[in-house]
Short mmCIF file of C-alpha atoms in Angstrom, two decimals:
data_model
loop_
_atom_site.label_atom_id
_atom_site.label_comp_id
_atom_site.label_asym_id
_atom_site.label_seq_id
_atom_site.Cartn_x
_atom_site.Cartn_y
_atom_site.Cartn_z
CA MET Y 1 -0.04 -0.03 0.04
CA LEU Y 2 2.79 2.36 0.71
CA LEU Y 3 4.73 1.58 -2.03
CA ARG Y 4 1.59 2.13 -4.18
CA THR Y 5 1.36 5.62 -2.69
CA VAL Y 6 4.86 6.63 -3.37
CA VAL Y 7 4.72 5.33 -7.08
CA ILE Y 8 1.73 7.47 -7.48
CA VAL Y 9 3.34 10.40 -5.90
CA VAL Y 10 6.41 10.01 -7.97
CA VAL Y 11 4.53 9.64 -11.28
CA VAL Y 12 2.37 12.67 -10.32
CA ALA Y 13 5.50 14.45 -9.60
CA ILE Y 14 7.06 13.62 -12.97
CA VAL Y 15 4.19 14.54 -14.75
CA ALA Y 16 3.71 17.85 -12.94
CA LEU Y 17 7.45 18.49 -13.81
CA PHE Y 18 6.99 17.69 -17.20
CA VAL Y 19 3.78 19.99 -17.56
CA VAL Y 20 5.97 22.71 -15.85
CA VAL Y 21 8.81 22.24 -18.35
CA VAL Y 22 6.29 22.26 -21.27
CA VAL Y 23 4.68 25.48 -20.27
CA VAL Y 24 7.81 27.28 -19.59
CA VAL Y 25 9.00 26.31 -22.91
CA VAL Y 26 6.01 27.58 -24.74
CA VAL Y 27 6.07 30.81 -22.64
CA VAL Y 28 9.55 31.36 -23.84
CA VAL Y 29 8.79 30.51 -27.51
CA VAL Y 30 5.76 32.88 -27.28
CA VAL Y 31 7.77 35.84 -25.87
CA VAL Y 32 10.70 35.24 -28.36
CA VAL Y 33 8.13 35.18 -31.21
CA VAL Y 34 6.30 38.38 -29.94
CA VAL Y 35 9.94 40.11 -29.40
CA VAL Y 36 10.97 39.05 -32.94
CA VAL Y 37 7.65 40.51 -34.39
CA VAL Y 38 7.90 43.65 -32.76
CA VAL Y 39 11.63 44.07 -33.53
CA VAL Y 40 10.68 43.29 -37.35
CA VAL Y 41 7.64 45.55 -37.35
CA THR Y 42 9.71 48.38 -35.70
CA VAL Y 43 12.29 48.08 -38.48
CA VAL Y 44 9.89 47.85 -41.25
CA VAL Y 45 8.26 50.94 -39.98
CA VAL Y 46 11.50 53.01 -39.50
CA VAL Y 47 12.52 51.89 -42.97
CA VAL Y 48 9.01 53.15 -44.49
CA VAL Y 49 9.47 56.14 -42.75
CA VAL Y 50 13.01 56.87 -44.03
CA VAL Y 51 11.95 56.11 -47.33
CA VAL Y 52 9.09 58.57 -47.32
CA VAL Y 53 11.22 61.31 -45.63
CA VAL Y 54 13.70 60.83 -48.29
CA VAL Y 55 11.10 60.89 -51.18
CA VAL Y 56 9.58 63.81 -49.88
CA VAL Y 57 12.92 65.88 -49.45
CA ALA Y 58 13.80 64.68 -53.19
CA ILE Y 59 10.58 66.11 -54.36
CA VAL Y 60 11.01 69.39 -52.54
CA VAL Y 61 14.70 69.66 -53.77
CA VAL Y 62 13.60 69.14 -57.45
CA ILE Y 63 10.67 71.46 -57.10
CA ALA Y 64 12.84 74.26 -55.51
CA VAL Y 65 15.63 73.53 -58.35
CA VAL Y 66 13.09 73.91 -61.02
CA GLU Y 67 11.86 77.05 -59.52
CA VAL Y 68 15.17 78.58 -59.36
CA VAL Y 69 15.80 77.61 -62.94
CA TYR Y 70 12.58 79.03 -64.15
CA MET Y 71 13.32 82.29 -62.12
CA CYS Y 72 16.76 82.58 -63.45
CA SER Y 73 15.55 82.19 -67.09
CA SER Y 74 12.98 84.87 -66.33
CA VAL Y 75 15.55 87.07 -65.24
CA VAL Y 76 17.83 86.37 -67.92
CA VAL Y 77 14.85 86.96 -70.41
CA VAL Y 78 14.18 90.35 -68.85
CA VAL Y 79 17.74 91.25 -68.96
CA VAL Y 80 17.87 90.34 -72.61
CA VAL Y 81 14.79 92.29 -73.28
CA VAL Y 82 16.16 95.46 -71.45
CA VAL Y 83 19.41 95.34 -73.28
CA VAL Y 84 17.64 94.98 -76.78
CA VAL Y 85 15.22 97.84 -75.95
CA ALA Y 86 18.23 100.07 -74.59
CA VAL Y 87 20.28 99.14 -77.89
CA VAL Y 88 17.45 100.05 -80.26
CA LEU Y 89 16.55 103.10 -78.42
CA HIS Y 90 20.13 104.22 -78.57
CA ASN Y 91 20.24 103.38 -82.19
CA VAL Y 92 16.96 105.24 -82.64
CA PHE Y 93 17.92 108.48 -81.14
CA LEU Y 94 21.58 108.65 -82.32
#
């Protein structure tokens, strides 16, 4: 009778230990998976934000360069027109 009780206690203890080990392993795996997913999502979000910022800055720089070129070309046209008008008026009045 005592031997049977000892065997039952030992078997229950081994099963309980096995259950605890399985639960701990499952919890560790879940935590590792969650951490990896969070890290991957964070990296993806950071990369997307950096790409968006770079694209926006590139678009702003291109627009600024086009505006400067347009303004400079307008200034050149105005200067050429003023010089031509001045030359024509100078020739007319001489």
